PDB file of C-alpha atoms and ligand atoms in Angstrom:
ATOM      1  CA  MET A   1     -50.211-109.106 -65.395  1.00  0.00           C
ATOM      2  CA  SER A   2     -50.972-108.280 -61.770  1.00  0.00           C
ATOM      3  CA  ASN A   3     -54.322-106.877 -60.710  1.00  0.00           C
ATOM      4  CA  LYS A   4     -52.600-103.680 -59.504  1.00  0.00           C
ATOM      5  CA  LEU A   5     -53.865-100.353 -60.811  1.00  0.00           C
ATOM      6  CA  LYS A   6     -51.933 -99.444 -63.973  1.00  0.00           C
ATOM      7  CA  VAL A   7     -50.707 -95.865 -64.143  1.00  0.00           C
ATOM      8  CA  LEU A   8     -48.891 -94.291 -67.102  1.00  0.00           C
ATOM      9  CA  ILE A   9     -45.631 -92.573 -66.199  1.00  0.00           C
ATOM     10  CA  LYS A  10     -43.193 -90.564 -68.301  1.00  0.00           C
ATOM     11  CA  LYS A  11     -39.748 -89.437 -67.243  1.00  0.00           C
ATOM     12  CA  ALA A  12     -38.929 -85.760 -67.597  1.00  0.00           C
ATOM     13  CA  PRO A  13     -36.210 -85.007 -70.175  1.00  0.00           C
ATOM     14  CA  GLY A  14     -32.835 -85.650 -68.520  1.00  0.00           C
ATOM     15  CA  ALA A  15     -34.313 -87.762 -65.711  1.00  0.00           C
ATOM     16  CA  GLU A  16     -33.838 -91.142 -67.439  1.00  0.00           C
ATOM     17  CA  ASP A  17     -31.176 -92.164 -64.902  1.00  0.00           C
ATOM     18  CA  LEU A  18     -33.505 -91.809 -61.900  1.00  0.00           C
ATOM     19  CA  PRO A  19     -35.515 -94.852 -60.729  1.00  0.00           C
ATOM     20  CA  LEU A  20     -39.291 -94.854 -61.019  1.00  0.00           C
ATOM     21  CA  PRO A  21     -41.042 -94.063 -57.714  1.00  0.00           C
ATOM     22  CA  GLN A  22     -40.648 -97.131 -55.568  1.00  0.00           C
ATOM     23  CA  TYR A  23     -42.229 -98.954 -52.650  1.00  0.00           C
ATOM     24  CA  MET A  24     -39.234 -99.522 -50.363  1.00  0.00           C
ATOM     25  CA  THR A  25     -40.817-102.457 -48.511  1.00  0.00           C
ATOM     26  CA  ASP A  26     -43.396-105.076 -49.314  1.00  0.00           C
ATOM     27  CA  GLN A  27     -46.372-103.223 -47.832  1.00  0.00           C
ATOM     28  CA  SER A  28     -45.290 -99.584 -47.927  1.00  0.00           C
ATOM     29  CA  ALA A  29     -48.231 -97.268 -48.530  1.00  0.00           C
ATOM     30  CA  GLY A  30     -46.065 -94.670 -50.222  1.00  0.00           C
ATOM     31  CA  MET A  31     -43.637 -94.801 -53.113  1.00  0.00           C
ATOM     32  CA  ASP A  32     -40.510 -92.761 -52.576  1.00  0.00           C
ATOM     33  CA  LEU A  33     -39.840 -89.936 -55.013  1.00  0.00           C
ATOM     34  CA  TYR A  34     -36.349 -88.982 -56.175  1.00  0.00           C
ATOM     35  CA  ALA A  35     -34.830 -85.521 -56.457  1.00  0.00           C
ATOM     36  CA  ASN A  36     -34.322 -84.495 -60.083  1.00  0.00           C
ATOM     37  CA  VAL A  37     -31.773 -81.789 -59.265  1.00  0.00           C
ATOM     38  CA  GLU A  38     -28.643 -81.197 -61.339  1.00  0.00           C
ATOM     39  CA  SER A  39     -26.065 -82.430 -58.840  1.00  0.00           C
ATOM     40  CA  GLU A  40     -26.970 -80.904 -55.522  1.00  0.00           C
ATOM     41  CA  GLU A  41     -29.165 -78.131 -54.137  1.00  0.00           C
ATOM     42  CA  VAL A  42     -28.737 -76.425 -50.817  1.00  0.00           C
ATOM     43  CA  LEU A  43     -31.944 -75.936 -48.886  1.00  0.00           C
ATOM     44  CA  LYS A  44     -30.951 -73.220 -46.489  1.00  0.00           C
ATOM     45  CA  LYS A  45     -32.215 -73.167 -42.928  1.00  0.00           C
ATOM     46  CA  GLY A  46     -35.671 -71.556 -42.845  1.00  0.00           C
ATOM     47  CA  LYS A  47     -36.029 -71.527 -46.656  1.00  0.00           C
ATOM     48  CA  ILE A  48     -38.423 -73.071 -49.172  1.00  0.00           C
ATOM     49  CA  LYS A  49     -37.479 -74.672 -52.503  1.00  0.00           C
ATOM     50  CA  LEU A  50     -39.452 -76.310 -55.309  1.00  0.00           C
ATOM     51  CA  ILE A  51     -37.704 -79.589 -56.129  1.00  0.00           C
ATOM     52  CA  PRO A  52     -38.573 -81.548 -59.289  1.00  0.00           C
ATOM     53  CA  THR A  53     -38.990 -85.334 -59.124  1.00  0.00           C
ATOM     54  CA  GLY A  54     -38.394 -86.161 -62.786  1.00  0.00           C
ATOM     55  CA  ILE A  55     -41.774 -87.788 -63.415  1.00  0.00           C
ATOM     56  CA  HIS A  56     -45.019 -86.965 -65.196  1.00  0.00           C
ATOM     57  CA  ILE A  57     -47.968 -89.270 -64.537  1.00  0.00           C
ATOM     58  CA  GLN A  58     -51.412 -89.911 -65.957  1.00  0.00           C
ATOM     59  CA  LEU A  59     -53.733 -91.004 -63.178  1.00  0.00           C
ATOM     60  CA  PRO A  60     -56.991 -92.655 -64.175  1.00  0.00           C
ATOM     61  CA  LYS A  61     -60.070 -90.418 -63.754  1.00  0.00           C
ATOM     62  CA  GLY A  62     -61.343 -90.703 -60.172  1.00  0.00           C
ATOM     63  CA  TYR A  63     -57.876 -90.964 -58.597  1.00  0.00           C
ATOM     64  CA  GLU A  64     -55.512 -88.494 -56.947  1.00  0.00           C
ATOM     65  CA  ALA A  65     -51.948 -88.707 -55.720  1.00  0.00           C
ATOM     66  CA  GLN A  66     -50.878 -87.256 -52.399  1.00  0.00           C
ATOM     67  CA  ILE A  67     -47.322 -86.118 -51.799  1.00  0.00           C
ATOM     68  CA  ARG A  68     -46.256 -86.510 -48.212  1.00  0.00           C
ATOM     69  CA  PRO A  69     -43.024 -85.865 -46.287  1.00  0.00           C
ATOM     70  CA  ARG A  70     -40.640 -88.621 -45.178  1.00  0.00           C
ATOM     71  CA  SER A  71     -40.606 -88.902 -41.401  1.00  0.00           C
ATOM     72  CA  GLY A  72     -36.867 -89.624 -41.234  1.00  0.00           C
ATOM     73  CA  LEU A  73     -36.011 -86.350 -42.963  1.00  0.00           C
ATOM     74  CA  ALA A  74     -38.473 -84.525 -40.715  1.00  0.00           C
ATOM     75  CA  LEU A  75     -37.139 -86.009 -37.487  1.00  0.00           C
ATOM     76  CA  LYS A  76     -33.427 -85.908 -38.282  1.00  0.00           C
ATOM     77  CA  HIS A  77     -33.197 -82.700 -40.281  1.00  0.00           C
ATOM     78  CA  GLY A  78     -36.443 -80.734 -39.878  1.00  0.00           C
ATOM     79  CA  ILE A  79     -37.159 -81.205 -43.606  1.00  0.00           C
ATOM     80  CA  THR A  80     -40.818 -81.333 -44.555  1.00  0.00           C
ATOM     81  CA  LEU A  81     -43.213 -80.304 -47.315  1.00  0.00           C
ATOM     82  CA  LEU A  82     -44.829 -76.932 -46.928  1.00  0.00           C
ATOM     83  CA  ASN A  83     -48.148 -77.942 -48.481  1.00  0.00           C
ATOM     84  CA  THR A  84     -48.398 -81.472 -47.163  1.00  0.00           C
ATOM     85  CA  PRO A  85     -50.214 -83.439 -48.355  1.00  0.00           C
ATOM     86  CA  GLY A  86     -49.638 -82.025 -51.827  1.00  0.00           C
ATOM     87  CA  THR A  87     -52.399 -82.872 -54.274  1.00  0.00           C
ATOM     88  CA  ILE A  88     -51.729 -84.245 -57.745  1.00  0.00           C
ATOM     89  CA  ASP A  89     -54.835 -83.977 -59.896  1.00  0.00           C
ATOM     90  CA  ALA A  90     -55.660 -86.684 -62.435  1.00  0.00           C
ATOM     91  CA  ASP A  91     -55.554 -84.107 -65.246  1.00  0.00           C
ATOM     92  CA  TYR A  92     -52.105 -82.727 -64.338  1.00  0.00           C
ATOM     93  CA  ARG A  93     -49.498 -83.537 -66.968  1.00  0.00           C
ATOM     94  CA  GLY A  94     -46.595 -81.419 -65.722  1.00  0.00           C
ATOM     95  CA  GLU A  95     -43.565 -82.680 -63.851  1.00  0.00           C
ATOM     96  CA  ILE A  96     -44.391 -83.525 -60.242  1.00  0.00           C
ATOM     97  CA  LYS A  97     -42.493 -81.197 -57.930  1.00  0.00           C
ATOM     98  CA  VAL A  98     -42.354 -80.948 -54.175  1.00  0.00           C
ATOM     99  CA  ILE A  99     -42.322 -77.815 -52.042  1.00  0.00           C
ATOM    100  CA  MET A 100     -39.621 -78.494 -49.486  1.00  0.00           C
ATOM    101  CA  ILE A 101     -39.001 -76.407 -46.393  1.00  0.00           C
ATOM    102  CA  ASN A 102     -36.094 -76.594 -43.989  1.00  0.00           C
ATOM    103  CA  LEU A 103     -37.355 -76.115 -40.427  1.00  0.00           C
ATOM    104  CA  GLY A 104     -34.142 -77.576 -38.981  1.00  0.00           C
ATOM    105  CA  GLU A 105     -31.143 -75.884 -37.392  1.00  0.00           C
ATOM    106  CA  GLU A 106     -28.796 -76.329 -40.356  1.00  0.00           C
ATOM    107  CA  ASP A 107     -28.653 -75.988 -44.121  1.00  0.00           C
ATOM    108  CA  PHE A 108     -29.615 -79.249 -45.831  1.00  0.00           C
ATOM    109  CA  ILE A 109     -28.061 -80.602 -49.011  1.00  0.00           C
ATOM    110  CA  ILE A 110     -30.302 -82.390 -51.505  1.00  0.00           C
ATOM    111  CA  GLN A 111     -28.281 -84.600 -53.851  1.00  0.00           C
ATOM    112  CA  ARG A 112     -29.516 -85.813 -57.217  1.00  0.00           C
ATOM    113  CA  GLY A 113     -31.424 -89.064 -56.660  1.00  0.00           C
ATOM    114  CA  ASP A 114     -32.104 -88.505 -52.964  1.00  0.00           C
ATOM    115  CA  ARG A 115     -35.465 -89.806 -51.759  1.00  0.00           C
ATOM    116  CA  ILE A 116     -37.170 -86.570 -50.801  1.00  0.00           C
ATOM    117  CA  ALA A 117     -40.866 -87.389 -50.373  1.00  0.00           C
ATOM    118  CA  GLN A 118     -43.413 -90.135 -50.879  1.00  0.00           C
ATOM    119  CA  MET A 119     -46.479 -90.487 -53.057  1.00  0.00           C
ATOM    120  CA  ILE A 120     -49.735 -92.244 -52.209  1.00  0.00           C
ATOM    121  CA  ILE A 121     -52.442 -92.914 -54.795  1.00  0.00           C
ATOM    122  CA  ASN A 122     -56.048 -92.730 -53.656  1.00  0.00           C
ATOM    123  CA  LYS A 123     -59.480 -93.203 -55.132  1.00  0.00           C
ATOM    124  CA  ILE A 124     -61.577 -90.088 -54.786  1.00  0.00           C
ATOM    125  CA  GLU A 125     -65.280 -89.399 -54.893  1.00  0.00           C
ATOM    126  CA  GLU A 126     -66.569 -86.685 -57.201  1.00  0.00           C
ATOM    127  CA  ILE A 127     -69.557 -85.100 -55.542  1.00  0.00           C
ATOM    128  CA  GLU A 128     -72.482 -82.944 -56.500  1.00  0.00           C
ATOM    129  CA  TRP A 129     -73.879 -80.406 -53.967  1.00  0.00           C
ATOM    130  CA  ILE A 130     -77.526 -80.554 -52.906  1.00  0.00           C
ATOM    131  CA  PRO A 131     -78.247 -77.096 -51.424  1.00  0.00           C
ATOM    132  CA  VAL A 132     -80.719 -77.241 -48.474  1.00  0.00           C
ATOM    133  CA  LYS A 133     -81.972 -74.846 -45.751  1.00  0.00           C
ATOM    134  CA  GLU A 134     -81.460 -77.299 -42.837  1.00  0.00           C
ATOM    135  CA  LEU A 135     -79.069 -80.155 -42.100  1.00  0.00           C
ATOM    136  CA  ASP A 136     -79.643 -83.229 -39.902  1.00  0.00           C
ATOM    137  CA  HIS A 137     -79.644 -82.746 -36.108  1.00  0.00           C
ATOM    138  CA  THR A 138     -76.691 -84.300 -34.206  1.00  0.00           C
ATOM    139  CA  GLU A 139     -75.619 -84.458 -30.522  1.00  0.00           C
ATOM    140  CA  ARG A 140     -72.458 -82.552 -31.390  1.00  0.00           C
ATOM    141  CA  LYS A 141     -74.287 -79.720 -33.136  1.00  0.00           C
ATOM    142  CA  ASP A 142     -71.646 -77.096 -33.859  1.00  0.00           C
ATOM    143  CA  GLY A 143     -69.261 -78.234 -31.123  1.00  0.00           C
ATOM    144  CA  GLY A 144     -65.692 -78.627 -32.307  1.00  0.00           C
ATOM    145  CA  PHE A 145     -62.155 -77.392 -31.847  1.00  0.00           C
ATOM    146  CA  GLY A 146     -61.735 -79.235 -28.531  1.00  0.00           C
ATOM    147  CA  HIS A 147     -65.256 -78.797 -27.130  1.00  0.00           C
ATOM    148  CA  THR A 148     -65.034 -82.333 -25.656  1.00  0.00           C
ATOM    149  CA  GLY A 149     -61.929 -81.302 -23.713  1.00  0.00           C
ATOM    150  CA  VAL A 150     -58.295 -81.889 -24.435  1.00  0.00           C
TER     151      VAL A 150
HETATM  152  O1  DUT B 201     -46.940 -80.663 -54.163  1.00  0.00           O
HETATM  153  C1  DUT B 201     -47.451 -80.505 -55.280  1.00  0.00           C
HETATM  154  C2  DUT B 201     -48.741 -79.947 -55.441  1.00  0.00           C
HETATM  155  C3  DUT B 201     -49.225 -79.772 -56.727  1.00  0.00           C
HETATM  156  N1  DUT B 201     -48.487 -80.141 -57.819  1.00  0.00           N
HETATM  157  C4  DUT B 201     -49.044 -79.998 -59.175  1.00  0.00           C
HETATM  158  C5  DUT B 201     -50.024 -81.119 -59.480  1.00  0.00           C
HETATM  159  C6  DUT B 201     -51.359 -80.512 -59.218  1.00  0.00           C
HETATM  160  O2  DUT B 201     -52.364 -81.149 -59.977  1.00  0.00           O
HETATM  161  C7  DUT B 201     -51.130 -79.077 -59.611  1.00  0.00           C
HETATM  162  C8  DUT B 201     -52.031 -78.089 -58.912  1.00  0.00           C
HETATM  163  O3  DUT B 201     -51.906 -78.248 -57.533  1.00  0.00           O
HETATM  164  P1  DUT B 201     -52.898 -77.532 -56.519  1.00  0.00           P
HETATM  165  O4  DUT B 201     -54.302 -77.709 -56.982  1.00  0.00           O
HETATM  166  O5  DUT B 201     -52.516 -77.975 -55.167  1.00  0.00           O
HETATM  167  O6  DUT B 201     -52.411 -76.026 -56.668  1.00  0.00           O
HETATM  168  P2  DUT B 201     -53.226 -74.707 -57.015  1.00  0.00           P
HETATM  169  O7  DUT B 201     -52.520 -73.609 -56.369  1.00  0.00           O
HETATM  170  O8  DUT B 201     -54.699 -74.883 -56.718  1.00  0.00           O
HETATM  171  O9  DUT B 201     -52.958 -74.624 -58.577  1.00  0.00           O
HETATM  172  P3  DUT B 201     -54.011 -74.810 -59.784  1.00  0.00           P
HETATM  173  O10 DUT B 201     -54.748 -73.519 -59.832  1.00  0.00           O
HETATM  174  O11 DUT B 201     -53.132 -75.054 -60.971  1.00  0.00           O
HETATM  175  O12 DUT B 201     -54.889 -75.992 -59.469  1.00  0.00           O
HETATM  176  O13 DUT B 201     -49.773 -78.798 -59.266  1.00  0.00           O
HETATM  177  C9  DUT B 201     -47.225 -80.721 -57.654  1.00  0.00           C
HETATM  178  O14 DUT B 201     -46.549 -81.079 -58.620  1.00  0.00           O
HETATM  179  N2  DUT B 201     -46.752 -80.850 -56.393  1.00  0.00           N
HETATM  180 MG1   MG B 202     -55.877 -76.433 -57.643  1.00  0.00          MG
END
């Protein structure tokens, strides 16, 4: 057994033919997700569609998954994810779906099994608030939003 993090995964009914999310190269950060659509879906220019990926996962407590767009689809077709990065909570047991939006000039066809997005698993910190009246002084103070120039 490798020392990689083990994550339980279950295919959605009818998605048995789709591959599990996959790293496409040796050191890819993201695993590509596949479209679990019937045969094809048209994502019309300017429109949003929720596209299922055919997987349910059980992340260990203290982890999240992020769903991010694929840059090739963004650059070539103006296809991105509306809520990027999408957040998959460790207690979510539903099918992972992606909110796709077509910002390109043409309608875009999503075929069953197309690689539509990528998923990154991260460790997260659960925090507890400590309410105070004053915070630490810094040089920046409340400067932000380009206060150092652009
Ligand atoms: O791109 C996404 C984003 C979210 N989810 C699922 C997993 C996630 O754990 C759940 C809730 O997501 P989020 O917290 O972003 O949405 P919300 O609007 O706050 O819904 P909720 O009130 O259910 O938390 O929906 C997806 O399948 N795809
Ligand atoms: Mg939420």
